[in-house]
PDB file of C-alpha atoms in Angstrom:
ATOM      1  CA  MET A 201      14.251   4.832  -8.164  1.00  0.00           C
ATOM      2  CA  THR A 202      12.165   3.718  -5.183  1.00  0.00           C
ATOM      3  CA  LEU A 203       8.960   2.041  -6.300  1.00  0.00           C
ATOM      4  CA  SER A 204       5.975   3.119  -4.239  1.00  0.00           C
ATOM      5  CA  VAL A 205       2.681   1.348  -3.779  1.00  0.00           C
ATOM      6  CA  GLY A 206      -0.372   2.772  -2.075  1.00  0.00           C
ATOM      7  CA  VAL A 207      -1.654   0.582   0.757  1.00  0.00           C
ATOM      8  CA  LEU A 208      -5.445   0.488   0.985  1.00  0.00           C
ATOM      9  CA  ILE A 209      -7.200  -0.979   4.011  1.00  0.00           C
ATOM     10  CA  LEU A 210     -10.691  -1.540   2.664  1.00  0.00           C
ATOM     11  CA  SER A 211     -13.267  -1.060   5.404  1.00  0.00           C
ATOM     12  CA  CYS A 212     -16.584   0.566   6.315  1.00  0.00           C
ATOM     13  CA  ASP A 213     -18.071   2.321   9.332  1.00  0.00           C
ATOM     14  CA  LYS A 214     -19.604  -0.801  10.859  1.00  0.00           C
ATOM     15  CA  TYR A 215     -16.153  -2.410  11.062  1.00  0.00           C
ATOM     16  CA  ALA A 216     -14.447   0.542  12.773  1.00  0.00           C
ATOM     17  CA  ASP A 217     -14.051  -1.514  15.962  1.00  0.00           C
ATOM     18  CA  LEU A 218     -11.506  -3.658  14.080  1.00  0.00           C
ATOM     19  CA  TRP A 219      -9.147  -0.797  13.279  1.00  0.00           C
ATOM     20  CA  PRO A 220      -7.095  -0.677  16.523  1.00  0.00           C
ATOM     21  CA  GLY A 221      -6.314  -4.393  16.337  1.00  0.00           C
ATOM     22  CA  PHE A 222      -5.587  -4.216  12.624  1.00  0.00           C
ATOM     23  CA  PHE A 223      -3.045  -1.406  12.973  1.00  0.00           C
ATOM     24  CA  HIS A 224      -1.474  -3.027  16.021  1.00  0.00           C
ATOM     25  CA  CYS A 225      -0.582  -6.010  13.819  1.00  0.00           C
ATOM     26  CA  PHE A 226       0.100  -3.964  10.681  1.00  0.00           C
ATOM     27  CA  LYS A 227       2.682  -1.734  12.351  1.00  0.00           C
ATOM     28  CA  ARG A 228       4.402  -4.750  13.871  1.00  0.00           C
ATOM     29  CA  HIS A 229       4.605  -6.830  10.695  1.00  0.00           C
ATOM     30  CA  PHE A 230       4.482  -4.539   7.631  1.00  0.00           C
ATOM     31  CA  PRO A 231       8.068  -3.439   6.894  1.00  0.00           C
ATOM     32  CA  VAL A 232       7.661  -0.501   4.493  1.00  0.00           C
ATOM     33  CA  LYS A 233       7.394   2.848   6.276  1.00  0.00           C
ATOM     34  CA  ASP A 234       7.297   5.321   3.385  1.00  0.00           C
ATOM     35  CA  TRP A 235       4.337   4.057   1.322  1.00  0.00           C
ATOM     36  CA  PRO A 236       1.124   6.070   1.541  1.00  0.00           C
ATOM     37  CA  ILE A 237      -1.475   4.303   3.672  1.00  0.00           C
ATOM     38  CA  TYR A 238      -5.194   4.798   3.101  1.00  0.00           C
ATOM     39  CA  LEU A 239      -8.235   3.497   4.914  1.00  0.00           C
ATOM     40  CA  GLY A 240     -11.536   3.504   3.065  1.00  0.00           C
ATOM     41  CA  SER A 241     -14.753   3.916   5.042  1.00  0.00           C
ATOM     42  CA  ASN A 242     -18.166   5.580   4.701  1.00  0.00           C
ATOM     43  CA  TRP A 243     -18.251   8.516   7.119  1.00  0.00           C
ATOM     44  CA  ALA A 244     -16.117   7.451  10.097  1.00  0.00           C
ATOM     45  CA  LYS A 245     -12.580   8.839  10.157  1.00  0.00           C
ATOM     46  CA  CYS A 246      -9.616   6.754  11.243  1.00  0.00           C
ATOM     47  CA  GLU A 247      -7.419   8.627  13.743  1.00  0.00           C
ATOM     48  CA  GLU A 248      -4.388   6.361  13.336  1.00  0.00           C
ATOM     49  CA  PRO A 249      -1.251   8.507  12.759  1.00  0.00           C
ATOM     50  CA  GLY A 250       0.086   8.329   9.211  1.00  0.00           C
ATOM     51  CA  VAL A 251      -3.176   6.989   7.777  1.00  0.00           C
ATOM     52  CA  THR A 252      -5.295   8.973   5.314  1.00  0.00           C
ATOM     53  CA  THR A 253      -9.008   8.243   5.566  1.00  0.00           C
ATOM     54  CA  ILE A 254     -10.911   8.172   2.282  1.00  0.00           C
ATOM     55  CA  LEU A 255     -14.679   8.473   2.588  1.00  0.00           C
ATOM     56  CA  SER A 256     -17.143   6.928   0.154  1.00  0.00           C
ATOM     57  CA  GLY A 257     -20.331   8.301   1.720  1.00  0.00           C
ATOM     58  CA  ASP A 258     -23.500   6.277   2.212  1.00  0.00           C
ATOM     59  CA  ASP A 259     -23.107   2.522   1.780  1.00  0.00           C
ATOM     60  CA  ILE A 260     -25.158   1.970  -1.398  1.00  0.00           C
ATOM     61  CA  ASP A 261     -23.394  -1.291  -2.190  1.00  0.00           C
ATOM     62  CA  TRP A 262     -19.893  -2.686  -1.827  1.00  0.00           C
ATOM     63  CA  SER A 263     -18.563  -2.088  -5.353  1.00  0.00           C
ATOM     64  CA  THR A 264     -20.013   1.430  -5.623  1.00  0.00           C
ATOM     65  CA  SER A 265     -18.320   2.401  -2.356  1.00  0.00           C
ATOM     66  CA  TYR A 266     -15.089   0.741  -3.471  1.00  0.00           C
ATOM     67  CA  ARG A 267     -15.104   2.669  -6.747  1.00  0.00           C
ATOM     68  CA  LYS A 268     -15.555   5.996  -4.936  1.00  0.00           C
ATOM     69  CA  ILE A 269     -12.597   5.152  -2.702  1.00  0.00           C
ATOM     70  CA  LEU A 270     -10.305   4.128  -5.575  1.00  0.00           C
ATOM     71  CA  GLU A 271     -11.104   7.293  -7.514  1.00  0.00           C
ATOM     72  CA  GLN A 272      -9.560   9.322  -4.688  1.00  0.00           C
ATOM     73  CA  ILE A 273      -6.254   7.385  -4.574  1.00  0.00           C
ATOM     74  CA  PRO A 274      -3.470   8.680  -6.843  1.00  0.00           C
ATOM     75  CA  SER A 275      -1.231   5.583  -6.623  1.00  0.00           C
ATOM     76  CA  LYS A 276      -0.791   3.574  -9.837  1.00  0.00           C
ATOM     77  CA  LYS A 277      -0.442   0.263  -7.978  1.00  0.00           C
ATOM     78  CA  ILE A 278      -2.355  -0.487  -4.786  1.00  0.00           C
ATOM     79  CA  PHE A 279      -1.746  -3.105  -2.094  1.00  0.00           C
ATOM     80  CA  VAL A 280      -5.302  -3.950  -0.999  1.00  0.00           C
ATOM     81  CA  ILE A 281      -6.048  -5.664   2.306  1.00  0.00           C
ATOM     82  CA  LEU A 282      -9.266  -6.038   4.285  1.00  0.00           C
ATOM     83  CA  ASP A 283      -9.779  -4.634   7.783  1.00  0.00           C
ATOM     84  CA  ASP A 284     -10.533  -8.044   9.311  1.00  0.00           C
ATOM     85  CA  ILE A 285      -7.324  -9.647   8.066  1.00  0.00           C
ATOM     86  CA  TYR A 286      -4.713  -9.251  10.800  1.00  0.00           C
ATOM     87  CA  LEU A 287      -1.076  -9.873   9.900  1.00  0.00           C
ATOM     88  CA  ALA A 288       0.283 -12.675  12.075  1.00  0.00           C
ATOM     89  CA  SER A 289       3.917 -12.813  10.957  1.00  0.00           C
ATOM     90  CA  ARG A 290       6.536 -10.400   9.684  1.00  0.00           C
ATOM     91  CA  ILE A 291       6.534  -9.681   5.947  1.00  0.00           C
ATOM     92  CA  ASP A 292       9.954 -10.224   4.425  1.00  0.00           C
ATOM     93  CA  GLU A 293      10.898  -6.794   3.076  1.00  0.00           C
ATOM     94  CA  VAL A 294      13.215  -8.253   0.427  1.00  0.00           C
ATOM     95  CA  ARG A 295      10.424 -10.438  -0.973  1.00  0.00           C
ATOM     96  CA  LEU A 296       7.933  -7.575  -0.847  1.00  0.00           C
ATOM     97  CA  THR A 297      10.324  -5.281  -2.709  1.00  0.00           C
ATOM     98  CA  GLU A 298      11.038  -8.015  -5.257  1.00  0.00           C
ATOM     99  CA  MET A 299       7.317  -8.577  -5.781  1.00  0.00           C
ATOM    100  CA  VAL A 300       6.635  -4.866  -6.299  1.00  0.00           C
ATOM    101  CA  SER A 301       9.557  -4.594  -8.730  1.00  0.00           C
ATOM    102  CA  PHE A 302       8.072  -7.481 -10.723  1.00  0.00           C
ATOM    103  CA  VAL A 303       4.647  -5.792 -10.741  1.00  0.00           C
ATOM    104  CA  TYR A 304       6.121  -2.597 -12.188  1.00  0.00           C
ATOM    105  CA  GLN A 305       8.438  -4.409 -14.606  1.00  0.00           C
ATOM    106  CA  LYS A 306       5.554  -6.417 -16.091  1.00  0.00           C
ATOM    107  CA  ASP A 307       2.989  -3.654 -15.551  1.00  0.00           C
ATOM    108  CA  ALA A 308       0.913  -6.374 -13.879  1.00  0.00           C
ATOM    109  CA  LYS A 309      -2.806  -5.906 -13.505  1.00  0.00           C
ATOM    110  CA  TYR A 310      -2.930  -8.079 -10.385  1.00  0.00           C
ATOM    111  CA  MET A 311      -0.604  -9.932  -8.036  1.00  0.00           C
ATOM    112  CA  ARG A 312      -1.990 -12.347  -5.429  1.00  0.00           C
ATOM    113  CA  TYR A 313       0.218 -12.260  -2.335  1.00  0.00           C
ATOM    114  CA  TRP A 314      -0.733 -15.700  -1.015  1.00  0.00           C
ATOM    115  CA  ALA A 315      -0.545 -19.077  -2.772  1.00  0.00           C
ATOM    116  CA  ASN A 316      -3.971 -20.681  -2.566  1.00  0.00           C
ATOM    117  CA  PRO A 317      -4.652 -21.599  -5.302  1.00  0.00           C
ATOM    118  CA  LEU A 318      -1.166 -21.901  -6.749  1.00  0.00           C
ATOM    119  CA  PRO A 319      -0.343 -20.127 -10.022  1.00  0.00           C
ATOM    120  CA  ASP A 320      -0.509 -22.127 -13.253  1.00  0.00           C
ATOM    121  CA  VAL A 321       2.653 -21.211 -15.176  1.00  0.00           C
ATOM    122  CA  PRO A 322       6.121 -20.421 -13.765  1.00  0.00           C
ATOM    123  CA  THR A 323       7.977 -17.210 -14.536  1.00  0.00           C
ATOM    124  CA  GLU A 324      11.668 -16.336 -14.407  1.00  0.00           C
ATOM    125  CA  ASN A 325      11.126 -15.565 -10.710  1.00  0.00           C
ATOM    126  CA  PRO A 326      10.738 -18.753  -8.615  1.00  0.00           C
ATOM    127  CA  TRP A 327       8.461 -16.934  -6.157  1.00  0.00           C
ATOM    128  CA  ILE A 328       5.982 -15.809  -8.815  1.00  0.00           C
ATOM    129  CA  GLY A 329       3.791 -17.574 -11.363  1.00  0.00           C
ATOM    130  CA  VAL A 330       1.139 -16.680 -13.922  1.00  0.00           C
ATOM    131  CA  CYS A 331      -2.580 -17.094 -13.237  1.00  0.00           C
ATOM    132  CA  ALA A 332      -3.822 -18.577 -16.505  1.00  0.00           C
ATOM    133  CA  LYS A 333      -6.684 -17.026 -18.422  1.00  0.00           C
ATOM    134  CA  GLY A 334      -9.957 -18.561 -17.318  1.00  0.00           C
ATOM    135  CA  ALA A 335      -8.654 -19.665 -13.915  1.00  0.00           C
ATOM    136  CA  PRO A 336     -11.109 -19.371 -10.992  1.00  0.00           C
ATOM    137  CA  TYR A 337     -10.313 -16.847  -8.242  1.00  0.00           C
ATOM    138  CA  ARG A 338      -8.224 -14.856 -10.670  1.00  0.00           C
ATOM    139  CA  SER A 339      -9.845 -11.743  -9.265  1.00  0.00           C
ATOM    140  CA  THR A 340      -9.804 -11.515  -5.472  1.00  0.00           C
ATOM    141  CA  VAL A 341     -10.263  -8.455  -3.303  1.00  0.00           C
ATOM    142  CA  CYS A 342      -6.871  -8.713  -1.611  1.00  0.00           C
ATOM    143  CA  GLY A 343      -3.763  -8.347  -3.761  1.00  0.00           C
ATOM    144  CA  ILE A 344      -1.652  -5.755  -5.520  1.00  0.00           C
ATOM    145  CA  TRP A 345      -3.892  -4.199  -8.138  1.00  0.00           C
ATOM    146  CA  ASP A 346      -3.360  -1.838 -11.022  1.00  0.00           C
ATOM    147  CA  ARG A 347      -5.718   0.951  -9.996  1.00  0.00           C
ATOM    148  CA  ASP A 348      -6.987   1.879 -13.464  1.00  0.00           C
ATOM    149  CA  TYR A 349      -7.648  -1.736 -14.453  1.00  0.00           C
ATOM    150  CA  LEU A 350      -9.444  -2.406 -11.185  1.00  0.00           C
ATOM    151  CA  LEU A 351     -11.695   0.602 -11.722  1.00  0.00           C
ATOM    152  CA  ARG A 352     -12.686  -0.775 -15.136  1.00  0.00           C
ATOM    153  CA  LEU A 353     -13.254  -4.244 -13.683  1.00  0.00           C
ATOM    154  CA  LEU A 354     -15.630  -3.164 -10.917  1.00  0.00           C
ATOM    155  CA  LEU A 355     -19.349  -3.244 -11.640  1.00  0.00           C
ATOM    156  CA  ASP A 356     -21.726  -1.274  -9.445  1.00  0.00           C
ATOM    157  CA  GLY A 357     -24.092  -3.418  -7.396  1.00  0.00           C
ATOM    158  CA  GLU A 358     -21.680  -6.293  -6.704  1.00  0.00           C
ATOM    159  CA  SER A 359     -20.717  -7.769  -3.346  1.00  0.00           C
ATOM    160  CA  PRO A 360     -17.139  -8.927  -2.620  1.00  0.00           C
ATOM    161  CA  TRP A 361     -18.212 -12.517  -3.360  1.00  0.00           C
ATOM    162  CA  ASN A 362     -19.791 -11.504  -6.698  1.00  0.00           C
ATOM    163  CA  PHE A 363     -16.594  -9.661  -7.563  1.00  0.00           C
ATOM    164  CA  GLU A 364     -14.366 -12.646  -6.872  1.00  0.00           C
ATOM    165  CA  ILE A 365     -16.508 -15.042  -8.924  1.00  0.00           C
ATOM    166  CA  MET A 366     -17.931 -12.899 -11.731  1.00  0.00           C
ATOM    167  CA  GLY A 367     -14.927 -10.568 -11.760  1.00  0.00           C
ATOM    168  CA  SER A 368     -12.707 -13.582 -12.417  1.00  0.00           C
ATOM    169  CA  TYR A 369     -14.814 -14.396 -15.495  1.00  0.00           C
ATOM    170  CA  ARG A 370     -14.411 -10.805 -16.670  1.00  0.00           C
ATOM    171  CA  THR A 371     -10.610 -11.120 -16.489  1.00  0.00           C
ATOM    172  CA  SER A 372     -10.558 -14.236 -18.677  1.00  0.00           C
ATOM    173  CA  TYR A 373      -9.190 -12.397 -21.725  1.00  0.00           C
ATOM    174  CA  SER A 374      -6.668 -10.225 -19.855  1.00  0.00           C
ATOM    175  CA  ASP A 375      -2.963 -10.897 -19.448  1.00  0.00           C
ATOM    176  CA  GLY A 376      -0.983  -9.644 -16.484  1.00  0.00           C
ATOM    177  CA  PHE A 377      -2.359 -11.757 -13.614  1.00  0.00           C
ATOM    178  CA  TYR A 378       0.186 -13.285 -11.242  1.00  0.00           C
ATOM    179  CA  SER A 379       0.412 -15.069  -7.893  1.00  0.00           C
ATOM    180  CA  LEU A 380       3.107 -15.897  -5.382  1.00  0.00           C
ATOM    181  CA  THR A 381       4.107 -19.540  -5.085  1.00  0.00           C
ATOM    182  CA  LYS A 382       4.493 -19.139  -1.306  1.00  0.00           C
ATOM    183  CA  PRO A 383       2.481 -16.749   0.877  1.00  0.00           C
ATOM    184  CA  LEU A 384       4.002 -13.396   1.752  1.00  0.00           C
ATOM    185  CA  CYS A 385       3.141 -13.893   5.429  1.00  0.00           C
ATOM    186  CA  SER A 386       0.649 -15.594   7.720  1.00  0.00           C
ATOM    187  CA  TYR A 387      -2.552 -13.877   8.780  1.00  0.00           C
ATOM    188  CA  LYS A 388      -5.710 -14.332  10.823  1.00  0.00           C
ATOM    189  CA  ASN A 389      -9.187 -13.755   9.448  1.00  0.00           C
ATOM    190  CA  MET A 390     -10.991 -12.216  12.433  1.00  0.00           C
ATOM    191  CA  VAL A 391     -14.618 -11.897  11.369  1.00  0.00           C
ATOM    192  CA  GLU A 392     -17.119 -13.906   9.346  1.00  0.00           C
ATOM    193  CA  LYS A 393     -20.639 -12.704   8.569  1.00  0.00           C
ATOM    194  CA  GLY A 394     -20.095  -9.827  10.980  1.00  0.00           C
ATOM    195  CA  LYS A 395     -19.196 -12.104  13.901  1.00  0.00           C
ATOM    196  CA  TRP A 396     -15.937 -12.869  15.663  1.00  0.00           C
ATOM    197  CA  ILE A 397     -14.263 -16.146  14.746  1.00  0.00           C
ATOM    198  CA  PRO A 398     -13.559 -17.837  18.121  1.00  0.00           C
ATOM    199  CA  ALA A 399     -10.135 -19.283  17.222  1.00  0.00           C
ATOM    200  CA  SER A 400      -8.984 -15.898  15.912  1.00  0.00           C
ATOM    201  CA  VAL A 401     -10.124 -14.164  19.093  1.00  0.00           C
ATOM    202  CA  GLU A 402      -8.136 -16.718  21.114  1.00  0.00           C
ATOM    203  CA  TRP A 403      -5.072 -15.997  18.985  1.00  0.00           C
ATOM    204  CA  ALA A 404      -5.498 -12.229  19.411  1.00  0.00           C
ATOM    205  CA  THR A 405      -5.887 -12.567  23.177  1.00  0.00           C
ATOM    206  CA  ALA A 406      -2.766 -14.729  23.433  1.00  0.00           C
ATOM    207  CA  ASN A 407      -0.793 -12.177  21.404  1.00  0.00           C
ATOM    208  CA  ARG A 408      -2.160  -9.110  23.231  1.00  0.00           C
ATOM    209  CA  VAL A 409      -3.846  -7.726  20.150  1.00  0.00           C
ATOM    210  CA  PRO A 410      -6.435  -5.129  21.232  1.00  0.00           C
ATOM    211  CA  LEU A 411     -10.000  -6.220  20.465  1.00  0.00           C
ATOM    212  CA  SER A 412     -13.387  -4.745  21.314  1.00  0.00           C
ATOM    213  CA  VAL A 413     -14.867  -8.181  21.829  1.00  0.00           C
ATOM    214  CA  GLY A 414     -18.203  -6.795  23.007  1.00  0.00           C
ATOM    215  CA  ALA A 415     -18.688  -4.803  19.793  1.00  0.00           C
ATOM    216  CA  ARG A 416     -19.981  -7.826  17.876  1.00  0.00           C
ATOM    217  CA  PRO A 417     -21.281 -11.336  18.627  1.00  0.00           C
ATOM    218  CA  MET A 418     -19.219 -14.504  18.496  1.00  0.00           C
ATOM    219  CA  LEU A 419     -19.672 -17.046  15.714  1.00  0.00           C
ATOM    220  CA  THR A 420     -21.041 -20.066  17.554  1.00  0.00           C
ATOM    221  CA  GLY A 421     -23.272 -23.110  17.271  1.00  0.00           C
ATOM    222  CA  GLY A 422     -24.424 -24.578  13.982  1.00  0.00           C
ATOM    223  CA  ILE A 423     -23.323 -21.562  11.938  1.00  0.00           C
ATOM    224  CA  HIS A 424     -19.771 -21.933  13.271  1.00  0.00           C
ATOM    225  CA  ILE A 425     -19.692 -25.674  12.536  1.00  0.00           C
ATOM    226  CA  LYS A 426     -21.062 -25.081   9.033  1.00  0.00           C
ATOM    227  CA  SER A 427     -18.390 -22.452   8.415  1.00  0.00           C
ATOM    228  CA  LEU A 428     -15.604 -24.798   9.529  1.00  0.00           C
ATOM    229  CA  LEU A 429     -16.918 -27.586   7.297  1.00  0.00           C
ATOM    230  CA  GLN A 430     -17.196 -25.233   4.333  1.00  0.00           C
ATOM    231  CA  MET A 431     -13.592 -24.131   4.804  1.00  0.00           C
ATOM    232  CA  ILE A 432     -12.364 -27.730   5.039  1.00  0.00           C
ATOM    233  CA  ILE A 433     -14.251 -28.701   1.874  1.00  0.00           C
ATOM    234  CA  PHE A 434     -13.057 -25.593   0.025  1.00  0.00           C
ATOM    235  CA  ASN A 435      -9.412 -26.261   0.913  1.00  0.00           C
ATOM    236  CA  MET A 436      -9.795 -29.845  -0.292  1.00  0.00           C
ATOM    237  CA  ILE A 437     -11.438 -28.875  -3.576  1.00  0.00           C
ATOM    238  CA  ILE A 438      -8.962 -26.078  -4.272  1.00  0.00           C
ATOM    239  CA  GLN A 439      -6.172 -28.696  -4.367  1.00  0.00           C
ATOM    240  CA  ILE A 440      -7.752 -30.234  -7.483  1.00  0.00           C
ATOM    241  CA  PRO A 441      -6.348 -28.541 -10.618  1.00  0.00           C
ATOM    242  CA  TRP A 442      -8.886 -25.973 -11.746  1.00  0.00           C
ATOM    243  CA  ARG A 443      -9.114 -27.295 -15.316  1.00  0.00           C
ATOM    244  CA  THR A 444     -10.117 -30.682 -13.884  1.00  0.00           C
ATOM    245  CA  ARG A 445     -12.711 -29.012 -11.662  1.00  0.00           C
ATOM    246  CA  VAL A 446     -14.174 -27.085 -14.591  1.00  0.00           C
ATOM    247  CA  SER A 447     -14.289 -30.237 -16.727  1.00  0.00           C
ATOM    248  CA  LEU A 448     -16.092 -32.145 -13.961  1.00  0.00           C
ATOM    249  CA  MET A 449     -18.629 -29.348 -13.551  1.00  0.00           C
ATOM    250  CA  ASN A 450     -19.257 -29.292 -17.288  1.00  0.00           C
ATOM    251  CA  GLN A 451     -19.888 -33.033 -17.258  1.00  0.00           C
ATOM    252  CA  PHE A 452     -22.224 -32.582 -14.287  1.00  0.00           C
ATOM    253  CA  ARG A 453     -24.227 -29.971 -16.178  1.00  0.00           C
ATOM    254  CA  LYS A 454     -24.548 -32.237 -19.198  1.00  0.00           C
ATOM    255  CA  LEU A 455     -25.837 -35.076 -17.012  1.00  0.00           C
ATOM    256  CA  PHE A 456     -28.323 -33.207 -14.857  1.00  0.00           C
ATOM    257  CA  ILE A 457     -29.319 -30.014 -16.674  1.00  0.00           C
ATOM    258  CA  SER A 458     -31.656 -30.048 -19.650  1.00  0.00           C
ATOM    259  CA  TYR A 459     -32.833 -27.134 -21.772  1.00  0.00           C
TER     260      TYR A 459
END
């Protein structure tokens, strides 16, 4: 039996200029040709061959639109990726197939396909570990999701950032959360706060990835520097075991917060 996963590129109308570049990279690096591919947007239709556009209507808020998109997808398990994440290296088909087999075997609710942060507990598969209950970033937008569980997890009115923080709290009592111990592939995040990331644009230009550079401004100046510093600090902090981080934050609250 061939295990199928629906691929969902989560997008919206205002990011339609990213679609040509995304699919240029996706077709080059994503090895599976027979999985259904969906793109979720508001009203704009994607004309890419082999892609089914799913419309959510007016953009009330992120999670409401996401729910409307998921309700129209029949797949039990869904490989979710964002429109501004361009694949930068070939996905190993053997590892992808092995990961999907594990997801179905365990009936996993979620599988993170990169390794930052690392999983907490090993499994019988050296590539895959368990995300412990209570771990931060247990719920991220990108990953292989169980569709029905994800629909129950979403709360209307949330942004992607709310979902990753508060959604992770809501998963604290659920089993079935896993992560790879090594990333499935490399990728480039192209846009931040609606603006092009300069280094990613340079990469795309060097690799002849089609971009509509004039469709959005470039991230520059103080905002760009702040973003780089935030990423450096985040990557440093994420290396600290999460239980230690939580303990330190609890001590901080006791010292500086009074009721």
